[in-house]
XYZ file of N, CA and C in Angstrom:
810
model
N -156.977 72.793 -24.141
C -156.806 71.608 -23.293
C -155.581 71.836 -22.363
N -155.808 71.672 -21.062
C -154.714 72.021 -20.161
C -153.657 70.872 -20.089
N -152.534 71.272 -19.500
C -151.337 70.370 -19.475
C -151.625 69.116 -18.605
N -152.302 69.315 -17.492
C -152.573 68.200 -16.596
C -153.471 67.141 -17.316
N -154.399 67.604 -18.099
C -155.254 66.696 -18.847
C -154.417 65.855 -19.804
N -153.546 66.512 -20.545
C -152.658 65.801 -21.477
C -151.758 64.811 -20.738
N -151.223 65.254 -19.655
C -150.296 64.377 -18.901
C -151.048 63.157 -18.401
N -152.273 63.405 -17.871
C -153.043 62.252 -17.346
C -153.395 61.309 -18.467
N -153.738 61.861 -19.600
C -154.071 61.008 -20.767
C -152.892 60.129 -21.182
N -151.701 60.760 -21.233
C -150.511 60.022 -21.630
C -150.153 58.927 -20.640
N -150.300 59.233 -19.359
C -149.972 58.219 -18.370
C -150.907 57.041 -18.450
N -152.229 57.290 -18.599
C -153.160 56.223 -18.652
C -153.016 55.374 -19.905
N -152.756 56.083 -21.013
C -152.517 55.354 -22.281
C -151.272 54.431 -22.126
N -150.194 54.955 -21.521
C -149.004 54.126 -21.316
C -149.304 52.935 -20.437
N -150.075 53.155 -19.373
C -150.448 52.045 -18.501
C -151.287 50.995 -19.241
N -152.171 51.495 -20.080
C -152.980 50.597 -20.851
C -152.147 49.724 -21.787
N -151.185 50.358 -22.443
C -150.314 49.578 -23.322
C -149.556 48.529 -22.550
N -149.059 48.901 -21.355
C -148.296 47.972 -20.524
C -149.179 46.808 -20.056
N -150.371 47.123 -19.666
C -151.298 46.070 -19.234
C -151.650 45.164 -20.354
N -151.832 45.746 -21.547
C -152.189 44.946 -22.676
C -151.085 43.970 -23.023
N -149.832 44.425 -22.834
C -148.721 43.553 -23.180
C -148.536 42.443 -22.172
N -149.026 42.647 -20.928
C -148.791 41.681 -19.871
C -150.031 40.871 -19.491
N -151.120 41.102 -20.230
C -152.379 40.543 -19.819
C -152.586 39.080 -20.186
N -151.641 38.520 -20.886
C -151.725 37.080 -21.179
C -152.277 36.723 -22.520
N -152.827 37.710 -23.292
C -153.304 37.400 -24.589
C -152.210 37.324 -25.627
N -152.576 37.054 -26.876
C -151.620 36.964 -27.961
C -151.380 38.368 -28.512
N -150.209 38.532 -29.105
C -149.834 39.891 -29.651
C -148.909 39.648 -30.794
N -149.121 40.407 -31.894
C -148.255 40.376 -33.054
C -146.880 40.862 -32.687
N -145.816 40.169 -33.137
C -144.477 40.633 -32.992
C -144.175 41.610 -34.075
N -143.223 42.521 -33.830
C -142.823 43.506 -34.851
C -142.275 42.805 -36.074
N -141.495 41.742 -35.861
C -140.954 40.914 -36.929
C -140.975 39.451 -36.506
N -141.182 38.526 -37.398
C -141.139 37.088 -37.027
C -139.732 36.714 -36.560
N -139.634 35.721 -35.670
C -138.338 35.250 -35.287
C -137.700 34.550 -36.479
N -136.399 34.712 -36.671
C -135.752 34.104 -37.841
C -135.936 32.579 -37.878
N -136.081 32.096 -39.078
C -136.114 30.649 -39.322
C -134.717 30.095 -39.444
N -134.490 28.910 -38.945
C -133.173 28.261 -39.151
C -133.144 27.547 -40.475
N -131.931 27.343 -40.952
C -131.809 26.534 -42.170
C -131.865 25.060 -41.819
N -132.760 24.342 -42.444
C -132.913 22.916 -42.095
C -133.433 22.154 -43.272
N -133.060 20.890 -43.322
C -133.623 20.029 -44.313
C -135.101 19.804 -43.947
N -135.895 19.172 -44.859
C -137.254 18.920 -44.578
C -137.347 17.953 -43.382
N -138.439 18.064 -42.623
C -138.535 17.257 -41.404
C -138.991 15.840 -41.737
N -139.845 15.725 -42.759
C -140.348 14.369 -43.136
C -140.946 14.483 -44.520
N -140.870 13.371 -45.266
C -141.451 13.334 -46.584
C -141.974 11.915 -46.856
N -143.019 11.797 -47.649
C -143.612 10.508 -47.919
C -144.379 10.597 -49.195
N -144.421 9.472 -49.937
C -145.157 9.417 -51.219
C -145.883 8.118 -51.337
N -146.982 8.118 -52.115
C -147.618 6.883 -52.567
C -147.934 7.015 -54.049
N -148.818 6.241 -54.591
C -149.073 6.256 -56.014
C -149.779 7.487 -56.511
N -150.331 8.295 -55.521
C -151.151 9.462 -55.928
C -150.687 10.785 -55.385
N -149.993 10.726 -54.250
C -149.654 12.003 -53.559
C -148.255 11.991 -52.972
N -147.577 13.113 -53.055
C -146.310 13.350 -52.332
C -146.529 14.437 -51.318
N -146.027 14.232 -50.118
C -146.182 15.222 -49.045
C -144.876 15.407 -48.333
N -144.561 16.670 -48.007
C -143.348 17.033 -47.290
C -143.653 17.968 -46.148
N -143.279 17.639 -44.964
C -143.389 18.503 -43.826
C -142.104 19.383 -43.764
N -142.255 20.663 -44.106
C -141.111 21.540 -44.140
C -140.709 22.011 -42.758
N -141.689 22.411 -41.955
C -141.388 22.958 -40.645
C -142.634 23.022 -39.783
N -142.444 23.121 -38.491
C -143.513 23.370 -37.537
C -143.129 24.620 -36.744
N -143.926 25.658 -36.873
C -143.660 26.879 -36.088
C -144.410 26.703 -34.762
N -143.629 26.710 -33.694
C -144.175 26.451 -32.358
C -143.983 27.716 -31.497
N -144.677 27.817 -30.388
C -144.561 29.006 -29.547
C -143.099 29.352 -29.190
N -142.680 30.543 -29.546
C -141.330 30.980 -29.216
C -140.242 30.417 -30.097
N -140.617 29.541 -31.051
C -139.559 28.935 -31.914
C -139.361 29.709 -33.194
N -138.366 29.253 -34.043
C -138.084 29.927 -35.275
C -139.346 30.083 -36.119
N -139.521 31.297 -36.670
C -140.678 31.605 -37.452
C -141.845 32.115 -36.695
N -141.782 32.102 -35.370
C -142.898 32.638 -34.526
C -143.187 34.092 -34.931
N -144.424 34.433 -35.095
C -144.831 35.794 -35.440
C -145.786 36.430 -34.431
N -146.108 35.696 -33.377
C -147.014 36.250 -32.356
C -146.521 35.819 -30.972
N -146.613 36.735 -29.988
C -146.316 36.422 -28.629
C -147.497 35.674 -28.005
N -147.145 34.751 -27.116
C -148.219 33.901 -26.536
C -149.042 33.198 -27.603
N -148.332 32.505 -28.482
C -148.995 31.745 -29.553
C -149.306 30.325 -29.061
N -150.528 30.126 -28.668
C -150.873 28.821 -28.077
C -151.347 27.859 -29.170
N -150.493 27.641 -30.175
C -150.800 26.771 -31.311
C -149.529 26.411 -32.018
N -149.629 25.365 -32.882
C -148.574 24.949 -33.740
C -148.993 25.235 -35.179
N -148.085 25.741 -36.014
C -148.335 25.983 -37.394
C -147.521 25.000 -38.291
N -148.218 24.078 -38.893
C -147.598 23.058 -39.692
C -147.587 23.561 -41.188
N -146.337 23.495 -41.738
C -146.139 23.952 -43.130
C -145.851 22.680 -43.938
N -146.764 22.306 -44.800
C -146.700 21.057 -45.542
C -146.841 21.343 -47.050
N -145.949 20.751 -47.825
C -146.092 20.854 -49.307
C -146.659 19.535 -49.867
N -147.634 19.681 -50.722
C -148.275 18.494 -51.309
C -148.271 18.605 -52.847
N -148.121 17.477 -53.511
C -148.133 17.460 -54.981
C -148.780 16.174 -55.450
N -149.573 16.309 -56.493
C -150.185 15.135 -57.108
C -149.140 14.340 -57.847
N -149.181 13.032 -57.690
C -148.254 12.176 -58.416
C -149.014 11.576 -59.630
N -148.515 11.811 -60.820
C -149.229 11.303 -61.986
C -150.226 12.319 -62.503
N -151.124 11.863 -63.400
C -152.059 12.794 -64.131
C -153.377 13.073 -63.404
N -153.581 12.465 -62.247
C -154.895 12.581 -61.613
C -154.884 13.613 -60.480
N -155.859 14.560 -60.469
C -155.946 15.491 -59.401
C -156.205 14.796 -58.048
N -155.738 15.357 -56.988
C -155.931 14.831 -55.634
C -156.658 15.850 -54.798
N -157.622 15.422 -54.048
C -158.373 16.331 -53.176
C -157.972 16.070 -51.717
N -157.199 16.956 -51.143
C -156.813 16.809 -49.691
C -158.011 17.221 -48.884
N -158.498 16.270 -48.114
C -159.713 16.480 -47.348
C -159.397 16.968 -45.912
N -158.417 16.363 -45.268
C -158.128 16.748 -43.904
C -156.701 16.280 -43.567
N -156.194 16.804 -42.471
C -154.884 16.429 -41.924
C -155.047 16.226 -40.439
N -154.486 15.137 -39.924
C -154.525 14.916 -38.474
C -153.121 14.606 -37.988
N -152.846 15.104 -36.782
C -151.561 14.866 -36.098
C -151.869 14.085 -34.834
N -151.160 12.959 -34.642
C -151.362 12.093 -33.504
C -150.245 12.348 -32.464
N -150.653 12.627 -31.212
C -149.679 12.885 -30.141
C -149.204 11.578 -29.486
N -148.318 11.680 -28.526
C -147.716 10.510 -27.930
C -148.709 9.714 -27.088
N -149.849 10.326 -26.704
C -150.868 9.576 -25.982
C -151.937 9.000 -26.898
N -151.758 9.155 -28.201
C -152.659 8.580 -29.165
C -153.823 9.431 -29.558
N -153.925 10.640 -29.093
C -155.008 11.523 -29.416
C -154.797 12.149 -30.804
N -155.871 12.345 -31.565
C -155.758 12.946 -32.888
C -156.105 14.429 -32.790
N -155.337 15.253 -33.509
C -155.554 16.656 -33.524
C -155.724 17.140 -34.997
N -156.723 17.987 -35.247
C -157.014 18.460 -36.579
C -156.883 19.972 -36.592
N -156.687 20.570 -37.781
C -156.558 22.029 -37.914
C -157.822 22.732 -37.401
N -157.648 23.891 -36.785
C -158.727 24.687 -36.303
C -158.637 26.081 -36.925
N -159.791 26.739 -37.141
C -159.779 27.921 -37.942
C -159.548 29.238 -37.212
N -159.546 29.265 -35.879
C -159.510 30.526 -35.176
C -158.726 30.427 -33.905
N -158.173 31.575 -33.457
C -157.344 31.619 -32.264
C -158.026 31.082 -31.045
N -159.279 31.503 -30.804
C -160.000 31.094 -29.622
C -160.124 29.583 -29.526
N -160.416 28.940 -30.667
C -160.540 27.498 -30.652
C -159.175 26.817 -30.412
N -158.127 27.364 -30.961
C -156.785 26.798 -30.786
C -156.355 26.908 -29.329
N -156.607 28.057 -28.688
C -156.296 28.217 -27.283
C -157.056 27.221 -26.401
N -158.364 27.071 -26.674
C -159.169 26.178 -25.875
C -158.726 24.700 -26.050
N -158.415 24.341 -27.265
C -157.955 22.972 -27.533
C -156.569 22.718 -26.883
N -155.719 23.731 -26.926
C -154.396 23.586 -26.272
C -154.554 23.403 -24.771
N -155.463 24.152 -24.149
C -155.704 23.981 -22.732
C -156.253 22.604 -22.383
N -157.167 22.105 -23.235
C -157.727 20.767 -23.038
C -156.633 19.684 -23.147
N -155.747 19.843 -24.119
C -154.622 18.945 -24.270
C -153.740 18.929 -23.027
N -153.439 20.116 -22.529
C -152.590 20.263 -21.343
C -153.210 19.501 -20.173
N -154.516 19.648 -19.970
C -155.198 18.997 -18.833
C -155.099 17.464 -19.025
N -155.257 16.998 -20.246
C -155.199 15.595 -20.498
C -153.829 15.022 -20.172
N -152.789 15.736 -20.570
C -151.423 15.264 -20.289
C -151.138 15.339 -18.785
N -151.637 16.377 -18.105
C -151.368 16.483 -16.679
C -151.977 15.328 -15.896
N -153.122 14.810 -16.378
C -153.751 13.659 -15.764
C -152.818 12.438 -15.857
N -151.978 12.423 -16.896
C -151.024 11.320 -17.043
C -149.678 11.628 -16.403
N -149.605 12.700 -15.630
C -148.365 13.005 -14.930
C -147.350 13.730 -15.829
N -147.780 14.292 -16.941
C -146.846 14.963 -17.884
C -147.247 16.427 -17.946
N -146.343 17.299 -17.763
C -146.584 18.744 -17.852
C -145.974 19.284 -19.182
N -146.793 19.470 -20.228
C -146.276 19.953 -21.504
C -145.638 21.337 -21.355
N -144.600 21.580 -22.125
C -143.887 22.863 -22.111
C -143.888 23.375 -23.537
N -144.815 24.270 -23.909
C -144.930 24.778 -25.255
C -143.586 25.316 -25.796
N -143.126 24.793 -26.901
C -141.929 25.246 -27.541
C -140.692 24.446 -27.110
N -140.783 23.701 -26.001
C -139.644 22.881 -25.577
C -139.316 21.872 -26.634
N -137.975 21.682 -26.866
C -137.553 20.648 -27.843
C -137.385 21.100 -29.231
N -137.748 22.380 -29.553
C -137.593 22.843 -30.895
C -136.166 22.924 -31.361
N -135.221 23.170 -30.411
C -133.791 23.221 -30.776
C -133.330 21.843 -31.285
N -133.860 20.800 -30.722
C -133.501 19.467 -31.130
C -133.949 19.159 -32.542
N -135.061 19.800 -32.962
C -135.527 19.553 -34.311
C -134.518 19.978 -35.383
N -133.934 21.163 -35.218
C -132.995 21.653 -36.211
C -131.744 20.804 -36.205
N -131.405 20.273 -35.040
C -130.187 19.407 -34.972
C -130.421 18.087 -35.713
N -131.559 17.495 -35.459
C -131.893 16.226 -36.128
C -132.065 16.417 -37.606
N -132.743 17.490 -37.971
C -133.065 17.698 -39.361
C -131.819 18.059 -40.193
N -130.890 18.658 -39.530
C -129.656 19.052 -40.237
C -129.667 20.554 -40.491
N -128.549 21.117 -40.811
C -128.459 22.564 -40.978
C -127.899 22.960 -42.351
N -128.065 22.125 -43.330
C -127.425 22.399 -44.578
C -128.373 22.479 -45.749
N -129.648 22.389 -45.482
C -130.631 22.359 -46.592
C -131.203 23.742 -46.870
N -132.245 23.751 -47.677
C -132.951 24.995 -47.972
C -134.099 25.102 -46.937
N -134.612 26.302 -46.820
C -135.684 26.539 -45.863
C -137.002 26.600 -46.590
N -137.687 25.467 -46.717
C -138.966 25.475 -47.344
C -139.966 26.319 -46.592
N -139.819 26.333 -45.259
C -140.740 27.115 -44.449
C -140.622 28.639 -44.730
N -139.394 29.077 -44.930
C -139.197 30.506 -45.190
C -139.917 30.938 -46.461
N -139.728 30.098 -47.499
C -140.413 30.373 -48.762
C -141.888 30.352 -48.578
N -142.332 29.407 -47.738
C -143.755 29.259 -47.519
C -144.329 30.461 -46.820
N -143.670 30.993 -45.800
C -144.133 32.165 -45.126
C -144.195 33.368 -46.028
N -143.179 33.494 -46.896
C -143.216 34.597 -47.815
C -144.376 34.479 -48.781
N -144.596 33.354 -49.296
C -145.678 33.176 -50.278
C -147.049 33.367 -49.590
N -147.120 33.105 -48.280
C -148.370 33.275 -47.569
C -148.601 34.763 -47.243
N -147.645 35.614 -47.530
C -147.777 37.033 -47.261
C -147.552 37.412 -45.835
N -146.961 36.514 -45.018
C -146.812 36.802 -43.585
C -145.842 37.913 -43.357
N -144.672 37.875 -43.927
C -143.667 38.927 -43.674
C -144.161 40.280 -44.149
N -144.804 40.315 -45.319
C -145.197 41.576 -45.862
C -146.399 42.203 -45.084
N -147.194 41.361 -44.508
C -148.386 41.846 -43.800
C -148.066 42.258 -42.367
N -147.023 41.703 -41.774
C -146.740 41.975 -40.382
C -146.518 43.497 -40.120
N -145.617 44.078 -40.904
C -145.293 45.455 -40.635
C -146.493 46.382 -40.696
N -147.294 46.183 -41.735
C -148.482 47.026 -41.922
C -149.471 46.806 -40.804
N -149.761 45.545 -40.499
C -150.784 45.252 -39.504
C -150.356 45.704 -38.109
N -149.032 45.522 -37.795
C -148.591 45.956 -36.478
C -148.571 47.448 -36.350
N -148.029 48.102 -37.371
C -147.939 49.533 -37.300
C -149.304 50.227 -37.266
N -150.177 49.876 -38.181
C -151.520 50.478 -38.200
C -152.290 50.063 -36.966
N -152.144 48.797 -36.564
C -152.875 48.318 -35.402
C -152.472 49.042 -34.146
N -151.146 49.290 -34.001
C -150.631 49.958 -32.765
C -151.155 51.369 -32.748
N -151.104 52.077 -33.875
C -151.609 53.442 -33.913
C -153.091 53.520 -33.576
N -153.857 52.632 -34.166
C -155.269 52.585 -33.926
C -155.572 52.265 -32.474
N -154.864 51.259 -31.935
C -155.065 50.878 -30.571
C -154.726 51.994 -29.588
N -153.652 52.689 -29.848
C -153.299 53.806 -28.922
C -154.330 54.912 -29.019
N -154.815 55.189 -30.240
C -155.821 56.245 -30.382
C -157.083 55.845 -29.670
N -157.480 54.588 -29.829
C -158.701 54.105 -29.170
C -158.486 54.183 -27.654
N -157.321 53.798 -27.177
C -157.091 53.821 -25.758
C -157.221 55.237 -25.219
N -156.642 56.207 -25.974
C -156.715 57.555 -25.535
C -158.147 58.060 -25.452
N -158.996 57.574 -26.342
C -160.402 58.031 -26.363
C -161.215 57.337 -25.294
N -160.834 56.145 -24.915
C -161.651 55.367 -23.980
C -161.263 55.519 -22.536
N -159.928 55.657 -22.313
C -159.457 55.484 -20.945
C -159.801 56.663 -20.020
N -160.026 57.859 -20.569
C -160.214 58.970 -19.705
C -161.521 58.734 -18.861
N -161.316 58.669 -17.568
C -162.412 58.460 -16.653
C -162.873 57.025 -16.555
N -162.147 56.058 -17.227
C -162.532 54.654 -17.170
C -161.561 53.880 -16.353
N -161.954 52.725 -15.822
C -161.042 51.855 -15.037
C -159.868 51.386 -15.860
N -158.666 51.465 -15.299
C -157.495 51.020 -16.047
C -157.551 49.546 -16.355
N -158.080 48.690 -15.472
C -158.157 47.259 -15.739
C -159.051 47.014 -16.950
N -160.125 47.759 -17.113
C -160.965 47.572 -18.254
C -160.204 47.929 -19.537
N -159.353 48.985 -19.464
C -158.541 49.330 -20.633
C -157.616 48.182 -21.008
N -156.997 47.551 -19.966
C -156.097 46.432 -20.270
C -156.842 45.352 -21.019
N -158.086 45.087 -20.662
C -158.912 44.093 -21.362
C -159.187 44.498 -22.774
N -159.409 45.796 -22.993
C -159.718 46.299 -24.334
C -158.472 46.106 -25.245
N -157.309 46.513 -24.675
C -156.082 46.352 -25.442
C -155.815 44.901 -25.784
N -155.949 44.011 -24.777
C -155.745 42.582 -25.020
C -156.670 42.042 -26.069
N -157.970 42.474 -25.997
C -158.955 41.999 -26.931
C -158.579 42.453 -28.389
N -158.061 43.694 -28.502
C -157.693 44.181 -29.832
C -156.486 43.398 -30.370
N -155.510 43.110 -29.474
C -154.382 42.308 -29.910
C -154.790 40.918 -30.363
N -155.666 40.300 -29.596
C -156.153 38.930 -29.969
C -156.851 38.965 -31.304
N -157.639 39.998 -31.565
C -158.341 40.111 -32.861
C -157.370 40.261 -33.996
N -156.318 41.039 -33.811
C -155.341 41.195 -34.901
C -154.639 39.888 -35.160
N -154.279 39.160 -34.116
C -153.638 37.839 -34.281
C -154.587 36.890 -34.990
N -155.852 36.908 -34.604
C -156.839 36.014 -35.247
C -156.982 36.307 -36.729
N -156.981 37.589 -37.047
C -157.091 37.963 -38.478
C -155.902 37.433 -39.248
N -154.701 37.465 -38.615
C -153.513 36.913 -39.331
C -153.625 35.421 -39.501
N -154.163 34.713 -38.497
C -154.343 33.307 -38.636
C -155.305 32.975 -39.753
N -156.378 33.753 -39.850
C -157.386 33.516 -40.894
C -156.753 33.830 -42.260
N -155.910 34.811 -42.350
C -155.269 35.188 -43.627
C -154.253 34.137 -44.082
N -153.543 33.578 -43.125
C -152.444 32.636 -43.485
C -152.923 31.219 -43.727
N -153.924 30.776 -42.981
C -154.297 29.378 -42.968
C -154.825 28.873 -44.342
N -154.631 27.629 -44.552
C -155.167 26.934 -45.726
C -156.453 26.233 -45.305
N -157.533 26.550 -45.953
C -158.802 25.893 -45.660
C -158.893 24.601 -46.426
N -159.302 23.567 -45.751
C -159.482 22.260 -46.400
C -160.938 21.996 -46.552
N -161.297 21.228 -47.619
C -160.444 20.511 -48.559
C -159.834 21.432 -49.603
N -158.739 20.939 -50.207
C -158.035 21.630 -51.294
C -157.780 20.602 -52.433
N -157.998 21.011 -53.685
C -157.768 20.135 -54.794
C -156.369 20.424 -55.359
N -155.539 19.414 -55.494
C -154.184 19.579 -55.937
C -154.132 19.048 -57.398
N -153.928 19.943 -58.302
C -153.866 19.583 -59.757
C -152.458 19.066 -60.060
N -152.415 18.120 -61.027
C -151.062 17.619 -61.413
C -150.167 18.765 -61.928
N -148.923 18.717 -61.505
C -147.982 19.791 -61.926
C -148.146 21.109 -61.198
N -149.024 21.150 -60.181
C -149.257 22.364 -59.460
C -149.206 22.124 -57.963
N -147.978 21.924 -57.444
C -147.788 21.645 -55.985
C -148.394 22.810 -55.155
N -148.872 22.492 -54.008
C -149.429 23.505 -53.142
C -148.809 23.444 -51.742
N -148.819 24.551 -51.047
C -148.360 24.580 -49.661
C -149.595 24.694 -48.771
N -149.577 23.925 -47.713
C -150.623 23.975 -46.721
C -150.123 24.629 -45.462
N -150.763 25.688 -45.012
C -150.430 26.304 -43.722
C -151.558 25.910 -42.776
N -151.298 25.049 -41.825
C -152.351 24.489 -40.981
C -152.059 24.841 -39.531
N -153.070 25.325 -38.840
C -152.909 25.711 -37.425
C -153.607 24.675 -36.560
N -152.818 24.064 -35.670
C -153.312 23.000 -34.761
C -152.998 23.425 -33.320
N -153.769 22.892 -32.363
C -153.402 23.131 -30.980
C -152.017 22.608 -30.695
N -151.369 23.159 -29.643
C -150.050 22.646 -29.264
C -150.170 21.143 -29.013
N -149.352 20.390 -29.774
C -149.476 18.905 -29.762
C -148.156 18.301 -29.277
N -148.122 17.836 -28.039
C -146.863 17.298 -27.515
C -146.459 15.992 -28.187
N -145.197 15.928 -28.520
C -144.584 14.709 -29.049
C -145.390 14.113 -30.199
N -145.548 14.829 -31.308
C -146.277 14.264 -32.459
C -145.592 12.974 -32.914
N -146.427 12.006 -33.253
C -145.915 10.726 -33.735
C -146.077 10.556 -35.261
N -147.232 10.996 -35.745
C -147.511 10.931 -37.181
C -148.304 12.142 -37.619
N -148.123 12.452 -38.903
C -148.942 13.465 -39.580
C -149.634 12.676 -40.728
N -150.962 12.616 -40.732
C -151.661 11.855 -41.713
C -152.512 12.735 -42.572
N -152.343 12.628 -43.854
C -153.127 13.393 -44.854
C -154.204 12.507 -45.427
N -155.432 12.921 -45.251
C -156.595 12.160 -45.779
C -156.984 12.827 -47.095
N -157.067 12.010 -48.154
C -157.345 12.570 -49.489
C -158.206 11.650 -50.289
N -158.742 12.165 -51.376
C -159.512 11.341 -52.287
C -159.054 11.624 -53.708
N -159.352 10.674 -54.620
C -159.020 10.864 -56.067
C -160.288 10.804 -56.870
N -160.166 10.943 -58.167
C -161.296 11.114 -59.049
C -162.367 10.001 -58.940
N -161.957 8.791 -58.718
C -162.952 7.713 -58.636
C -163.688 7.708 -57.353
N -163.421 8.681 -56.454
C -164.096 8.763 -55.193
C -163.502 7.977 -54.080
N -162.498 7.177 -54.370
C -161.873 6.393 -53.302
C -161.073 7.282 -52.327
N -161.171 6.963 -51.067
C -160.468 7.705 -50.036
C -159.162 7.015 -49.654
N -158.105 7.828 -49.466
C -156.762 7.288 -49.213
C -156.187 8.070 -48.016
N -155.161 7.514 -47.435
C -154.376 8.249 -46.408
C -152.887 8.084 -46.717
N -152.170 9.137 -46.439
C -150.711 9.160 -46.568
C -150.176 9.615 -45.218
N -149.351 8.775 -44.575
C -148.886 9.061 -43.237
C -147.353 9.331 -43.244
N -147.019 10.453 -42.621
C -145.622 10.800 -42.434
C -145.192 10.466 -40.981
N -144.315 9.563 -40.774
C -143.783 9.318 -39.432
C -142.885 10.470 -39.000
N -143.187 11.060 -37.832
C -142.374 12.217 -37.383
C -141.861 12.073 -35.982
N -142.047 10.909 -35.348
C -141.568 10.738 -33.989
C -140.086 10.911 -33.829
N -139.333 10.553 -34.839
C -137.868 10.690 -34.762
C -137.422 12.140 -34.636
N -138.117 13.043 -35.314
C -137.715 14.448 -35.279
C -138.526 15.314 -34.352
N -139.752 14.916 -34.089
C -140.668 15.727 -33.267
C -141.041 15.083 -31.948
N -140.382 13.935 -31.606
C -140.810 13.154 -30.455
C -140.587 13.828 -29.116
N -139.781 14.880 -29.050
C -139.539 15.575 -27.794
C -140.231 16.951 -27.792
N -140.965 17.255 -28.840
C -141.551 18.612 -28.966
C -142.597 18.822 -27.902
N -142.524 19.973 -27.201
C -143.455 20.355 -26.159
C -143.398 19.468 -24.903
N -142.463 18.576 -24.834
C -142.360 17.688 -23.644
C -141.385 18.300 -22.672
N -141.527 17.869 -21.362
C -140.588 18.353 -20.347
C -139.155 17.961 -20.705
N -138.254 18.768 -20.282
C -136.837 18.484 -20.562
C -136.465 17.156 -19.843
N -135.684 16.360 -20.498
C -135.267 15.106 -19.917
C -134.256 15.364 -18.816
N -134.392 14.605 -17.741
C -133.469 14.699 -16.575
C -132.121 14.141 -16.986
N -131.042 14.863 -16.659
C -129.693 14.371 -16.969
C -129.406 13.091 -16.201
N -128.661 12.179 -16.852
C -128.282 10.929 -16.190
C -127.350 11.157 -14.986
C-alpha cells in the first residue's frame, strides 16, 4: 500500500471525525460532567408512597454524559410507606404553560418532543434555552447535602459503562470510517459518523432508563431514571401509582420554587 493512499485515508478519516463532531447529533462524552453537592430538590409523602427528586440532569449541566443532549434526566427515589406494595404506573412533569410531559424511551422521540415544545413556547413569545438556570438550582437547593444523583448514576452503571462504550465505539467508528470513506463523499461520511454517535447515545439511554410501571416493595426503595423532553420551568412532578386494592393515586411534588427558571431565557437586569 503506497504512502499517498495511507495519507489520503488518514486525512479523510480525520475529516469524517471532525464532521461527525460538528454535525449536530448527540455524542457520548469521555466522562460525565461533575455533579454538584446539593440537598434533594423536592420530597413528598402520603399514606402509601414517599418520593424524592434528587436531581435533574439537563443539557450541559452537572451530570451531563452526552453532548447535544436534547432531553432532561429526572432522578427520583421512591419508597413504599407501610406494608403494602406500590405500583408506580407513570410520571408526568407539567411545564409553566400547563403542558404535561411523560418519559420517552428513545433519543429520537426525545429530540422530536423537545423540538415540539420549543415551537409551542416560541408561539407564546418565549425562546427556551436548554440548560439555562441550572446554576440557580444548586444555589436554591443548598450545597451542604449528599448527592443522591451521584449515587444514582453509579448504581445505574453510567460511569462504569461510559469509558468502555466511548473507547470501543470510537475505535469501531474510526475503523468503519476508514473502510467506508475511500472514494465516498465526505458529507456522507459525516452522516455515518453522526448516526453511529446517535446510536451509541440511544443505547445508553435504553440502558439507564427505568421502564414503567415498576412495583415498589415495602422496605425496598427504588431509584427511577426517567428521560423526558426538555421541559421549561417545571411546576410539578406527579407520580401516578396504584396499590393492592386497585385504587389509583397520585403524589405531586411542587418544584416551581427550585426549577421555575430552568430552560427559560435569562431575566433582564433591572
